[in-house]
Every structure is written in C-alpha cells, then in structure tokens.
Coordinates of C-alpha atoms in Angstrom, one line a residue:
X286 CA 130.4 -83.8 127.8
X287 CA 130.3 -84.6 131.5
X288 CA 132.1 -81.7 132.5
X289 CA 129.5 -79.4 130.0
X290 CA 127.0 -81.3 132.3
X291 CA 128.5 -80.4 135.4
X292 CA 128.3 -76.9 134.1
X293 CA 124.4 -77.6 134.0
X294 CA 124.1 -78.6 136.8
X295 CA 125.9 -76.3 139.0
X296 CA 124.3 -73.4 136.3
X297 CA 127.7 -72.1 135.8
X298 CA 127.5 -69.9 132.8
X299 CA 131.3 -68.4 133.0
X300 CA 134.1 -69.3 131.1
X301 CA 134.5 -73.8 130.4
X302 CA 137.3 -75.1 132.0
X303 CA 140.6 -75.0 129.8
X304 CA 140.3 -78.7 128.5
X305 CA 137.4 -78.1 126.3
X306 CA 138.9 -75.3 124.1
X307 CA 139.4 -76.5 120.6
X308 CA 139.3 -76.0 116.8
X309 CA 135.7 -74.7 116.1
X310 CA 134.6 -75.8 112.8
X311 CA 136.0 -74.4 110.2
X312 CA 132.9 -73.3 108.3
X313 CA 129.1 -73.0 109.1
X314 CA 126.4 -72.8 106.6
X315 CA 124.6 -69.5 107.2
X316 CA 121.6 -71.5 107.4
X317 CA 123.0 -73.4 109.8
X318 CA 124.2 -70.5 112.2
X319 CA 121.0 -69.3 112.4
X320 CA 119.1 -72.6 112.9
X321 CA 121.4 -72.9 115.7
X322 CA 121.6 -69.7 116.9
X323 CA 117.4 -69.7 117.0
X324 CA 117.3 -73.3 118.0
X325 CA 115.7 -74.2 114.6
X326 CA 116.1 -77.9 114.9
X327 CA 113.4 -80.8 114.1
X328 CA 112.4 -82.6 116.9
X329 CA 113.0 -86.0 114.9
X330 CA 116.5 -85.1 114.9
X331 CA 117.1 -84.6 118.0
X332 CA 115.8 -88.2 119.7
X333 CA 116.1 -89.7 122.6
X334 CA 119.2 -87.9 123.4
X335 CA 117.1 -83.9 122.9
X336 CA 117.4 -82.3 126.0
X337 CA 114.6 -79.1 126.2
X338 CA 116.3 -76.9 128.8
X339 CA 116.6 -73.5 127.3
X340 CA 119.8 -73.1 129.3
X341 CA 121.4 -75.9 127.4
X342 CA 120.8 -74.5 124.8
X343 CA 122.4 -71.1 125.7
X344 CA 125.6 -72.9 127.2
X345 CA 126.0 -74.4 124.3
X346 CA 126.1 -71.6 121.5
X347 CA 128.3 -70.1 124.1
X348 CA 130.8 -73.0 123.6
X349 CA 130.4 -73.3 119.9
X350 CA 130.9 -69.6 119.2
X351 CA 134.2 -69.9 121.9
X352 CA 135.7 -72.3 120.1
X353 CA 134.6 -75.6 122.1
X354 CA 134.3 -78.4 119.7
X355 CA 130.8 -79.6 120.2
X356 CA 130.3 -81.3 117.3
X357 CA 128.8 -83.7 119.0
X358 CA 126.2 -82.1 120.8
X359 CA 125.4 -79.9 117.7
X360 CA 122.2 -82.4 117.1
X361 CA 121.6 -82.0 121.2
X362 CA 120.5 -78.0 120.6
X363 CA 116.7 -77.9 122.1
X364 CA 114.3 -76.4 119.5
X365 CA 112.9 -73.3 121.4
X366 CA 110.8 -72.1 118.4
X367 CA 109.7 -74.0 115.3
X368 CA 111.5 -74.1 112.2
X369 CA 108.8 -72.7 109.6
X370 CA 109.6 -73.4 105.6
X371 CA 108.2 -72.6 102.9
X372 CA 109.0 -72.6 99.3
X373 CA 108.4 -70.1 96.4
X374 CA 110.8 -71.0 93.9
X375 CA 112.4 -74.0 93.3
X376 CA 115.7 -74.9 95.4
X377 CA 115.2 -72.0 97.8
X378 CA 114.7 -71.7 101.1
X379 CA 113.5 -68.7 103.3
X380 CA 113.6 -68.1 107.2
X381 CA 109.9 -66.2 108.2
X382 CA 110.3 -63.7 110.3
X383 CA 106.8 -63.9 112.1
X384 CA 108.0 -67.2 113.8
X385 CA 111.2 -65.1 116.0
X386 CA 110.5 -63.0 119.1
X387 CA 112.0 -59.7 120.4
X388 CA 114.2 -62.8 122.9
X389 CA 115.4 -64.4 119.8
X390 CA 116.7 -61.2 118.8
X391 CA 118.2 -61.0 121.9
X392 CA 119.6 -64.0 121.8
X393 CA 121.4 -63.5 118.4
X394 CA 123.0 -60.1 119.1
X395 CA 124.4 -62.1 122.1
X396 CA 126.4 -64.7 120.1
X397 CA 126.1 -63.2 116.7
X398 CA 129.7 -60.8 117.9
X399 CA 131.5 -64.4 117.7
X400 CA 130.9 -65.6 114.2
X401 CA 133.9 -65.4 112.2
X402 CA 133.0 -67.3 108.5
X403 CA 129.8 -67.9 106.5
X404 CA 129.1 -69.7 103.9
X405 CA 125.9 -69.7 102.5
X406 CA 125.2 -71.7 99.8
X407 CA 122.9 -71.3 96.4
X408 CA 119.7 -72.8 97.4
X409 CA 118.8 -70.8 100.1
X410 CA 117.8 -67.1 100.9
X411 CA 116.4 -64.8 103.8
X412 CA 113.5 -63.4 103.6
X413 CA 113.9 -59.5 102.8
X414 CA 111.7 -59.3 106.1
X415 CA 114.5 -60.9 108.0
X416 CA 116.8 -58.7 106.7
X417 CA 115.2 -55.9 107.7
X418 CA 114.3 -56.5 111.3
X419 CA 117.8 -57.3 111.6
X420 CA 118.6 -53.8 110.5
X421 CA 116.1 -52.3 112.4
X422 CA 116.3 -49.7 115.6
X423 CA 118.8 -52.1 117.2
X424 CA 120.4 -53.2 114.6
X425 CA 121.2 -50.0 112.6
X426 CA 124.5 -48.7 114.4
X427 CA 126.6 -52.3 114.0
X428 CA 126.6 -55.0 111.4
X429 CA 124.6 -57.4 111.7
X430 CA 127.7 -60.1 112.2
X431 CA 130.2 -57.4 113.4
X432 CA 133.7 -59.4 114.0
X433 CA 132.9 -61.6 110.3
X434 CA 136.3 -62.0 108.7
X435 CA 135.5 -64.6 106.0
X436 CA 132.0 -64.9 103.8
X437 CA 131.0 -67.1 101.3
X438 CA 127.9 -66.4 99.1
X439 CA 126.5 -68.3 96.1
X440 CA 123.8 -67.1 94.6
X441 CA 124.1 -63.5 96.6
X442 CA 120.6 -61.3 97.1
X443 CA 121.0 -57.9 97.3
X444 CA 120.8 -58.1 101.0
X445 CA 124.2 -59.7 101.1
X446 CA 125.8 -57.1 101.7
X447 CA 124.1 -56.3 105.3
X448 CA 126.4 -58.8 106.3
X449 CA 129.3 -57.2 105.7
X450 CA 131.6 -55.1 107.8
X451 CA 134.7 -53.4 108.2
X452 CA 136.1 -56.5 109.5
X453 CA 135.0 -58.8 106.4
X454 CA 138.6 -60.0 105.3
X455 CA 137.3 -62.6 102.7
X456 CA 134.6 -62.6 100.0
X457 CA 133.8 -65.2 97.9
X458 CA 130.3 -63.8 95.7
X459 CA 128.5 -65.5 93.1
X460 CA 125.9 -63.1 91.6
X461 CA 122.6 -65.0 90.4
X462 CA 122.5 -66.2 87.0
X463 CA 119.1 -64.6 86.6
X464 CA 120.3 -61.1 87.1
X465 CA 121.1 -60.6 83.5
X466 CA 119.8 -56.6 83.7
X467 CA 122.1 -54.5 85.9
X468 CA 119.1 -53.5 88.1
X469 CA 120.1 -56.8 90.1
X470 CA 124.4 -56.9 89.7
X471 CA 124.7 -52.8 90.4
X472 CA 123.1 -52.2 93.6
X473 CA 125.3 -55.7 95.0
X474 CA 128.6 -54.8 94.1
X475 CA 128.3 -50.8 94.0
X476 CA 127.4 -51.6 98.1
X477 CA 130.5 -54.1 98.4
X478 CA 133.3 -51.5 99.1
X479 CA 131.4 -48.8 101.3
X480 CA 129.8 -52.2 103.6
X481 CA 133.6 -54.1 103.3
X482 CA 136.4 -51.5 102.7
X483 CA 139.2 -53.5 104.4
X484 CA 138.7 -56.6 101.7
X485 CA 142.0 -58.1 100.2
X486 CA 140.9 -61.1 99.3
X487 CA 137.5 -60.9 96.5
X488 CA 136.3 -64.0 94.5
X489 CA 133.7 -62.6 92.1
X490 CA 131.4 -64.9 89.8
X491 CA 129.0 -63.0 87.6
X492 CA 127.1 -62.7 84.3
X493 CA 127.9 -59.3 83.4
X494 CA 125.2 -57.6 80.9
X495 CA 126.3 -54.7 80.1
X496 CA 128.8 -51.3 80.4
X497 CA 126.9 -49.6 83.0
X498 CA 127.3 -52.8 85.3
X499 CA 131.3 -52.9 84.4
X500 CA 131.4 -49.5 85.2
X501 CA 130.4 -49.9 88.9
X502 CA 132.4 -53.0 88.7
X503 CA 135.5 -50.8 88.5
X504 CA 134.4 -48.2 91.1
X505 CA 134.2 -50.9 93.6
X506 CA 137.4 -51.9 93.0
X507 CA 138.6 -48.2 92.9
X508 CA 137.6 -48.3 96.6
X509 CA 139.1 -51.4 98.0
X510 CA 142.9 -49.8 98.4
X511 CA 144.1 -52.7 100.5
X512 CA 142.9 -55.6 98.0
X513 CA 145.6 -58.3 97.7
X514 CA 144.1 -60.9 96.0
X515 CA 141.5 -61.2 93.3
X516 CA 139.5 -63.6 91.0
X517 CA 136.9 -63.2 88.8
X518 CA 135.1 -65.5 86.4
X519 CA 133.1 -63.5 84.4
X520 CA 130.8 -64.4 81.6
X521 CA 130.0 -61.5 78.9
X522 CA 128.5 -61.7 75.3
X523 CA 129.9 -58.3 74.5
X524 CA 131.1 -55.8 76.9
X525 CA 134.5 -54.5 77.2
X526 CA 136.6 -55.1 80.6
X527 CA 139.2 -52.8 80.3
X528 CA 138.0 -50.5 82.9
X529 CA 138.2 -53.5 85.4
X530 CA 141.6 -53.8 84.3
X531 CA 142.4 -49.9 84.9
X532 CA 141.1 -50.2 88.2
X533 CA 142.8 -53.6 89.0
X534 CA 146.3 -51.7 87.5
X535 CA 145.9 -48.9 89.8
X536 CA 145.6 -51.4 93.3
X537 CA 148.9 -50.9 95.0
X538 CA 148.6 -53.9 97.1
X539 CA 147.3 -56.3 94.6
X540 CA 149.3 -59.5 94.0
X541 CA 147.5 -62.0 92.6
X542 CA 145.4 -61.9 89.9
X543 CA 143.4 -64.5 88.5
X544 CA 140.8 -63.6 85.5
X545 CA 138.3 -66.0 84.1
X546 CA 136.8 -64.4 80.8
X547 CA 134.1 -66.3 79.0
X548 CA 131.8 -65.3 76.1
X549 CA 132.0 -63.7 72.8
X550 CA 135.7 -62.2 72.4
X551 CA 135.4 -58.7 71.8
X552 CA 138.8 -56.6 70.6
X553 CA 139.5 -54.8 72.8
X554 CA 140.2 -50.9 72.8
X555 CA 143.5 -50.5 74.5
X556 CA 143.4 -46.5 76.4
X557 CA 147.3 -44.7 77.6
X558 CA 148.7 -46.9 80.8
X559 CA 148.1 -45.2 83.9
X560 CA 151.2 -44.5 86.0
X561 CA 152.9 -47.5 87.3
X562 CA 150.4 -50.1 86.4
X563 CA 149.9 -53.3 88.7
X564 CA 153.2 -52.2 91.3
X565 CA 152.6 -55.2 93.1
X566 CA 151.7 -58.2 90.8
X567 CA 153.3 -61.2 91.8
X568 CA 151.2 -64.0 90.4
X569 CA 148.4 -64.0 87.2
X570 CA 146.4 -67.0 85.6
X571 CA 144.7 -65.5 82.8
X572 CA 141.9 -67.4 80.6
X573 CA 140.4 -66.1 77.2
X574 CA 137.9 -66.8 74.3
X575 CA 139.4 -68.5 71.5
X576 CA 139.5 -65.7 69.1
X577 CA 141.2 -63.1 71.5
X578 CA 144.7 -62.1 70.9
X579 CA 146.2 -63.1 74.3
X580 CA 150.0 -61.1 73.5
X581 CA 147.7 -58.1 73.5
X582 CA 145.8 -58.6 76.8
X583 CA 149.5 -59.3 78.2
X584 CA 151.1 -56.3 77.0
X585 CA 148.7 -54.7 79.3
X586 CA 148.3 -57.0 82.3
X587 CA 152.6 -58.0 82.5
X588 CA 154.4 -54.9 82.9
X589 CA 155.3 -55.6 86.0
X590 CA 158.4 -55.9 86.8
X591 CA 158.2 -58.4 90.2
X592 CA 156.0 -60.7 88.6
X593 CA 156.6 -64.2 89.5
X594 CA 154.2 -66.7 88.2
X595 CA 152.4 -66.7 85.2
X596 CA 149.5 -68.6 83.7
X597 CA 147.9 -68.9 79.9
X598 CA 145.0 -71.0 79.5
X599 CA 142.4 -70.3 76.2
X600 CA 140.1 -72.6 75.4
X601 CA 141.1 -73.1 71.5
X602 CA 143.8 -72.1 69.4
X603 CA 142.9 -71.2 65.8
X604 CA 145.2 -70.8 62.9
X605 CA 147.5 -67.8 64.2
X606 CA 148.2 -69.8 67.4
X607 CA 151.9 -70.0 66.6
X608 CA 152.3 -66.5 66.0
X609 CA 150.5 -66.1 69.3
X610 CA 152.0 -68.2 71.2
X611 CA 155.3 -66.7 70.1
X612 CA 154.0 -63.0 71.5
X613 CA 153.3 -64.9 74.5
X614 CA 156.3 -66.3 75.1
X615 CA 158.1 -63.0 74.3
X616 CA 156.2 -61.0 76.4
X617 CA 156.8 -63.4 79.3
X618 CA 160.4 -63.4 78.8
X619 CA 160.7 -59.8 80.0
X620 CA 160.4 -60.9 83.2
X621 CA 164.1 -62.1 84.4
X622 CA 162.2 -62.7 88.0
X623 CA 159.5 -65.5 86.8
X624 CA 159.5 -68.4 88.9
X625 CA 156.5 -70.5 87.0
X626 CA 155.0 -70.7 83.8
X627 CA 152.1 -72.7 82.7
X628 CA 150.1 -72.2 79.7
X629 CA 147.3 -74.7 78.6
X630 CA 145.3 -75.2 75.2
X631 CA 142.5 -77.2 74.2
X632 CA 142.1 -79.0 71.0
X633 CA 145.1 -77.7 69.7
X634 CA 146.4 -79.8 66.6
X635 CA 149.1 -77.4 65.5
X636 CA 152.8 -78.8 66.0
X637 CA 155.0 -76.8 68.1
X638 CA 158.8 -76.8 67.9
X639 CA 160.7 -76.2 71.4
X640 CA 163.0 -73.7 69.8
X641 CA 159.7 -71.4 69.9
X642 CA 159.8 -71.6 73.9
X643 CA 163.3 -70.1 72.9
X644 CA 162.0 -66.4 75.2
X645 CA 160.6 -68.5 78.6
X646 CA 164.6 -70.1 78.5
X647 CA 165.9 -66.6 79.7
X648 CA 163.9 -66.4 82.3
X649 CA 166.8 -67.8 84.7
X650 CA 165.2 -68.2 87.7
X651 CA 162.5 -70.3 86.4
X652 CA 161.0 -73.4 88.5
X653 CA 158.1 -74.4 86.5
X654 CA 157.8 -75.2 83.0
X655 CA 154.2 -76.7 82.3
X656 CA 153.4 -76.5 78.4
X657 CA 150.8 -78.1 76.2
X658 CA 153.0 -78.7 73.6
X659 CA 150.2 -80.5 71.3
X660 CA 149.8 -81.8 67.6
X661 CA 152.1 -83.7 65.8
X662 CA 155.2 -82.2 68.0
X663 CA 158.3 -83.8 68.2
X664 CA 160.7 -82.9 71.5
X665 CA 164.1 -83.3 70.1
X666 CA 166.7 -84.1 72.8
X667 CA 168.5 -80.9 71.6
X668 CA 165.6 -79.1 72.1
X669 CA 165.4 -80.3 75.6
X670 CA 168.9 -79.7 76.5
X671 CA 168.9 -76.1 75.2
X672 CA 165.9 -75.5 77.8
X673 CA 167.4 -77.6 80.8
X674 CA 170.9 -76.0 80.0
X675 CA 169.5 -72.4 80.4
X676 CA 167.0 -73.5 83.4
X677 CA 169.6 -74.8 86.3
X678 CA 167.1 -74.2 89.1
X679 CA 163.8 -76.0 87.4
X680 CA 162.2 -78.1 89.6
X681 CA 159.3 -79.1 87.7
X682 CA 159.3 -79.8 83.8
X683 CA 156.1 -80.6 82.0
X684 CA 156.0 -81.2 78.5
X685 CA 152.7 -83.5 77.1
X686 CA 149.9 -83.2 74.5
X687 CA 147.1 -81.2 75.0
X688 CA 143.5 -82.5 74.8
X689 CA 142.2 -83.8 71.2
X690 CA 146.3 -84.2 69.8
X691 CA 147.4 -87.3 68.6
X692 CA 151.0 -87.2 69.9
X693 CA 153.5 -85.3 71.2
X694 CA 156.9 -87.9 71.6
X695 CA 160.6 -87.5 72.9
X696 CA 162.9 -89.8 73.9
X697 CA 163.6 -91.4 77.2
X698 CA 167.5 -89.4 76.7
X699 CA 165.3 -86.9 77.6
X700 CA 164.7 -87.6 81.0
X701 CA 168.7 -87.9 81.6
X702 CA 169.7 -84.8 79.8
X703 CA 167.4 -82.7 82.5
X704 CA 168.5 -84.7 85.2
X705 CA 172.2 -83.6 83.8
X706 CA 171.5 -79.8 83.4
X707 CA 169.3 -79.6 86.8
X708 CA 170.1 -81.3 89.5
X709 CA 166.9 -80.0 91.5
X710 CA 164.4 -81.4 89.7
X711 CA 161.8 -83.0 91.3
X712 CA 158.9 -83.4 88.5
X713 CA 159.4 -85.0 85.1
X714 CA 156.6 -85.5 82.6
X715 CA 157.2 -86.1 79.2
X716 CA 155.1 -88.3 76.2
X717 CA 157.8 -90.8 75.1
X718 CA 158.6 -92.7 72.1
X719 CA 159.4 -96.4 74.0
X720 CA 161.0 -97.5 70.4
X721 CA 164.0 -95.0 71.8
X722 CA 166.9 -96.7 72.8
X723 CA 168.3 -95.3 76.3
X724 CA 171.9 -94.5 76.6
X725 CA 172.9 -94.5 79.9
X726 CA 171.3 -92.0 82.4
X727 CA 174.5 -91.0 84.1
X728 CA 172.5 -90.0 87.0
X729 CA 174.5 -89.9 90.8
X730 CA 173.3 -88.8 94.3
X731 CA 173.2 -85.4 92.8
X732 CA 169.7 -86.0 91.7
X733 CA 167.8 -88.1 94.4
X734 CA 165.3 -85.2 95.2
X735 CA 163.6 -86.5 91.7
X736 CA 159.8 -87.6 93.0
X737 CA 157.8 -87.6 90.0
X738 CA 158.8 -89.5 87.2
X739 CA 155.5 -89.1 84.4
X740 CA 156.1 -91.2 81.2
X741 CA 153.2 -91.2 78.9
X742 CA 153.9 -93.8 76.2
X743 CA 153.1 -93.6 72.9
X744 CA 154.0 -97.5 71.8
X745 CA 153.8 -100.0 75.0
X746 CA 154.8 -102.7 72.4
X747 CA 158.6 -101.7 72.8
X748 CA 159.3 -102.4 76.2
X749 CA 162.8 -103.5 77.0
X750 CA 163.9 -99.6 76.8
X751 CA 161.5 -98.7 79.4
X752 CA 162.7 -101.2 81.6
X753 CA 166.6 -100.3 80.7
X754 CA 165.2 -96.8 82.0
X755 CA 164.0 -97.8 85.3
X756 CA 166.4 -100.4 85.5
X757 CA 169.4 -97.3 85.6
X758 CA 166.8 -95.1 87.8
X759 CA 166.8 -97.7 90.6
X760 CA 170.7 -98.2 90.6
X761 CA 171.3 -94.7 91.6
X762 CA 172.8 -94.3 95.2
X763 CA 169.6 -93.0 97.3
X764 CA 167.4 -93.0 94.5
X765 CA 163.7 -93.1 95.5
X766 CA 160.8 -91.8 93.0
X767 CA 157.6 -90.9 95.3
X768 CA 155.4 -91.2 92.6
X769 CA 155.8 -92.9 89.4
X770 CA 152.8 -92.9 87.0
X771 CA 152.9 -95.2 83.4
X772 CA 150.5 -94.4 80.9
X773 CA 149.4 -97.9 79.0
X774 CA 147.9 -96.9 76.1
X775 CA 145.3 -98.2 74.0
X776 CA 146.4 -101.7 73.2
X777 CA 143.9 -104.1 71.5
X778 CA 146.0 -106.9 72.6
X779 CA 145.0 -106.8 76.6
X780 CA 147.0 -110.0 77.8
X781 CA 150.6 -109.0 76.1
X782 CA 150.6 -105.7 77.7
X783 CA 149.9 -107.0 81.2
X784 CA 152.5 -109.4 80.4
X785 CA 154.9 -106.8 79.6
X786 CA 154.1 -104.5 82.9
X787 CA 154.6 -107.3 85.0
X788 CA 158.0 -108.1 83.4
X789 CA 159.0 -104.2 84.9
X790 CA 157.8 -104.9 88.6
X791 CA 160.9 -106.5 90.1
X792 CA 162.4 -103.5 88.8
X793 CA 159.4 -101.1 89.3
X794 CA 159.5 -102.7 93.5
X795 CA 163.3 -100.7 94.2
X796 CA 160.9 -97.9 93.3
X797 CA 158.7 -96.2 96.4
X798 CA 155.5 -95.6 95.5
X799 CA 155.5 -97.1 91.8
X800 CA 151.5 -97.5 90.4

C-alpha cells in the first residue's frame, strides 16, 4: 500500500514496481466489474478509510485489471458517480444508464481490454439501455469486453451475448426458467456461435420447449468446430434431442461429453450414423428419465473407439433394469481402452448378481469400477475374484447399495482377494457382512499404496472379525490407510456399540488417518 501511495504522490501513472504483481482474483461478479470500473460504491462502505481523489481511483483499476492484488483496497475505490437501483421484479437488479457520462464511457473502454472472466450471477440484469450505449458508435467495431476468455451467466438475457467475443474460451449459460416459448431460448443461443466461434468449453442449462428451439440448438453447435468440452442439463416434457446428438457426433474436437436429460422420456427415433461419429470422445456421464432405454441412447453416443471414461446415472430402474443394465454393460465392454466406469441408480430394489458385470471385466485396462449394486445382492468372494483377476491395473473398486436398498453384503475375504489380484489398488468400498470370519489377508509391501479402506457394515454386533481385519491391515510392512471410514449402523443399543468401536482403536491408532 505505501508504495501505491508513493505512486500518488509522485502521480506516477506507469507501470507499479515489480513487487506488487500478483494473482488477481480469480473471478469478478459482473456487477462488481462495473461497480468498480464506474466507481459505484456506497459511501457507508467506504469509511473513514474513502479516499475521493479521482486519480486513486484510476490507479487503482489500473492495478486490479494488471494483476496487482488489491484486495484490500477494493473497499478504498472513491465513488465518482452514484450507484442508482431500482427494482422491477423481484431479485433483480438493473444498472441506469442516465446516471453514466460520455467520461465513464471513457473510462470503461480504458480498462474494459483487461477483463479476462465474468461471472454474473441470477439476480441481476442490465438494463437493455446499458446494453445499447455500450454498442453504440464507439462501441460497434469491438466487443464490448474484447480480451474475455471465461464467462459465467445465470439467468442469461438476450443481451448476453454482446459480451462475447472471438476470444470467449469458456461459457457457462443458464437460460431463464421463464423462457418456456422459443421467442426467448432462440435468439440466445442461435447468436452464441457467430459472437463466440472459438468456444471449446460450453455449459448449457435450459428449459427447452419445443423442436424449433432444438433445432437452433444443433446449428449452434454445427458452428463451434473447435468445441472440446460440453455439458448440458436440459429439461424437456417432450421434444426429441437427437439432432443435438448429430451435431455433438459430427464435432471433431469434442472430448467430453456430459448430458443431463430431465423430463418426460420420449423414444427416441434413431436416423443412419453420420460418418465417423464422435472421433474424439474421450470421456461421457450420461443421465436419463427412468423409462428410457439407456443401451439404446449408448449404441449411439459409444462408438467410439478412444473412449476412456464412462458414466450411467438414471434416476429409477423399473422392472427391465436387469436386461438393461446387461445392454449397458455389453455395450461398454466394446471398449478394450476404458479406463473408468461408474454407473449410479436410485431406488433400485432389484438384486444384481456380479457375474452380470461379466462384459466391464474385459475391459483390461480398467481403473475404476464404481457400481450401485442395490437390492438384496449378495457379492460372493468368487464373484469378486473373477473381476479383480481380470482387472490387474484397478485402482479404485466400489461396490455398495444404492439409495432406498436394504443391503448389499460381502465378506471381509473380499477385501484380500482384490488386494491379491491388484496390487495398485488404492480405493476399497464394499458393504460387509461382519458375521464373516476373515482368513488371513496375506497382504505384503506389494500393496501399501492402499489409502481408502470403506467398510459399510451391515451387523456392528459381530465385531471381533472386523478387528481381526484391521488387526492383519496394520501388521503389513509400510502399511498406512489415509483414510478409513466405518459405517455404524443403526443400533438401538447406543452404549454396546461405542463399547465395541473403542475396543478397535488401539488397533485403529497403527492406522493414519482412521475416523
């Protein structure tokens, strides 16, 4: 700060001496940019400590938008011209226009070169009138925030997009709720790819009425050639997506796709694959209505042959889910280079035998295996050992009840015959029957890069195996568990389980990081 102040005061306004170059902050509220950029600040909030000279001011957006950490004298910023607010509808917040001068303008094309991210939340708005003397005379040859690289809208107006640039990297949009005619959704994201061509990262949230809006969905995405990366959470009572996905197949760069479909299921109407669909798909989390028939979605979204990571979530499983499940699976064990594999249920009551995860076991190269096995299953040790026998290089194994199931057991043999078959696994989380007896572990040094040990018990009234478990854990050479997590059940009987639990912490102390 003194050495900003001997800036003042020899009214240097070059370059700050090399000391005071540091991480800007990592995000500014749009509001916020142009509160400060204007000066817009409350004259209770600035204090005893508000200092009124307009060159302060200056010097210190210069340093901000240089990346000088001034948090501190953020609150110092003199207020040139009052902050006028006003309210039409609940929650939102609009900047007049009638309160900035032609100097403010000035000002704001001065610094406005240096922003690099914006977010601006839901809750606030500028006026259309603001908007549009920033894209007046000018304005109209440059955008408005020129160098922009990353931009975060909730609740996006359809002057959003006279933010955007050809150096907008990053979008993260949330389309308003409200808009549930396509007279508000179209004009927003048909403008998207012609403002922000050199995208590869787009986060879309929206409410999407009807074909016409889907449509221009899918000729914005026909236009961003470079995308990388995209998500979209989408909420439809009855429209068909499968242009998106024809435009999404056809992005040569695209790698990671993550699609969020809510609403009424509708079945869909599958058209020829276009050459080479999705040439670049590494990664895709995929969620559905419970009535969709997810191995027919994947037939279409997997044929890729580099695709590494792959994740199933649907919010309930009816009756076919086994059948399902078992397309799933198949379908996913095409793909000898999968690296992960997650797939998640909710209120899934139907039992599920291991042997049906039979398909993910030639997968070789797998790392993950994260399963909502659910129901009434039973993980026999057999069952266990033909996945970890087929699986050398999993690091993480996840096999536990889903939501709303009463129990899904195995043994604590369990633990050693994955330790046997991989010896770099890290993550271990299994629902086990206590009752078990443990033979012995026969673990070595082989397999100290375990961290994660998760053992959900079923019955915490059978103890002694559980602590014949840790007891073997701790005696490996090098042994250390980073994080150990014991699920206690619902015991009536409070005292004799605390009991019990302390009888395992002289054993549970050779562990790090035991809870």
């Amino acid at each position: 700060m003194s050495a900003i102040r001997d800036c003042l005061d020899r009214q240097q306004t070059g370059p700050f001496p090399p000391n005071l170059h540091r991480q800007c902050h990592p995000s500014l509220l749009i509001g916020d940019v142009l509160i400060r950029v204007f000066s817009y600040l409350p004259k209770s909030a600035l204090g005893a400590a508000a200092i009124t000279c307009r060159a302060w001011s200056d010097l210190a957006l210069r340093a901000l938008w240089n990346n000088v950490d001034l948090k501190s004298l953020l609150g110092m910023l003199s207020p040139i011209v009052e902050f006028q607010e006003y309210r039409t509808l609940p929650g939102l917040r609009f900047l007049n226009e009638d309160a900035l001068t032609n100097e403010d303008w000035g000002r704001f094309r001065l610094v406005s070169p240096h922003v690099r991210r914006v977010t601006f939340p839901s809750g606030s708005r500028l006026h259309d009138t603001v908007v549009k003397r920033m894209q007046n005379s000018s304005f109209s040859s440059i955008p408005i925030l020129p160098n922009l690289r990353e931009l975060e809208w909730a609740g996006a107006h359809s002057n959003s997009t006279y933010f955007m640039g050809p150096s907008l990297r990053f979008l993260d949009i949330t389309l308003l709720a409200e808009w549930r005619s396509s007279e508000g959704i179209i004009p927003v994201v048909s403008q998207i790819a012609i403002a922000a061509p050199n995208l590869t990262t787009l986060t879309l949230t929206a409410s999407i009425p009807n074909t016409a809006t889907v449509n221009a969905l899918a000729g914005m995405l026909e236009l961003l050639k470079v995308l990388s990366s995209a998500t979209f959470s989408i909420d439809s009572e009855a429209v068909n997506l499968i242009p998106v996905v024809l435009a999404l197949s056809q992005l040569p760069n695209l790698q990671d796709l993550v699609l969020h479909y809510f609403g009424s299921p509708v079945p869909p109407i599958w058209k020829p694959l276009l050459p080479k669909p999705f040439p670049s798909l590494r990664r895709i989390t995929f969620t559905t209505p419970a009535s969709t028939n997810v191995q027919q979605y994947l037939n279409y979204l997997l044929p890729s042959a580099q695709l590494t990571e792959v994740t199933i979530s649907k919010d309930r499983w009816e009756e076919d889910w086994v059948s399902d499940t078992a397309g799933i699976l198949e379908v996913t064990g095409r793909h000898a280079q999968l690296e992960s594999f997650r797939m998640y249920a909710i209120n899934n009551k139907i039992a599920l035998s291991l042997l049906i995860i039979a398909p993910v076991a030639s997968c070789s190269r797998l790392q993950t295996l994260d399963i909502w096995v659910g129901g009434q299953t039973e993980i026999a040790d057999d069952d266990v050992e033909f996945l970890a026998s087929r699986l050398p290089l999993l690091v993480c194994l996840r096999l536990v009840p889903s939501r709303g199931s009463v129990k899904a057991v195995a043994t604590l043999r369990a633990f050693a015959i994955v330790a046997k078959w991989c010896p770099s696994i890290m993550s271990v989380a299994l629902q086990v029957d206590a009752r078990a007896s443990v033979p012995s572990l026969r673990l070595d040094k082989r397999h100290r890069n375990l961290r994660l040990v998760d053992v959900r018990r079923s019955h915490i009234s059978h103890s002694r195996s559980v602590a014949t478990f840790f007891n073997e854990l701790s005696e490996v050479e090098g042994f250390r568990i980073a994080y150990l997590r014991l699920d206690r059940g619902k015991d009536p009987q409070r005292q004799r389980v605390w009991k019990e639990v302390a009888t395992w912490l002289p054993i549970l102390r050779k562990i790090r990081g035991s809870e």
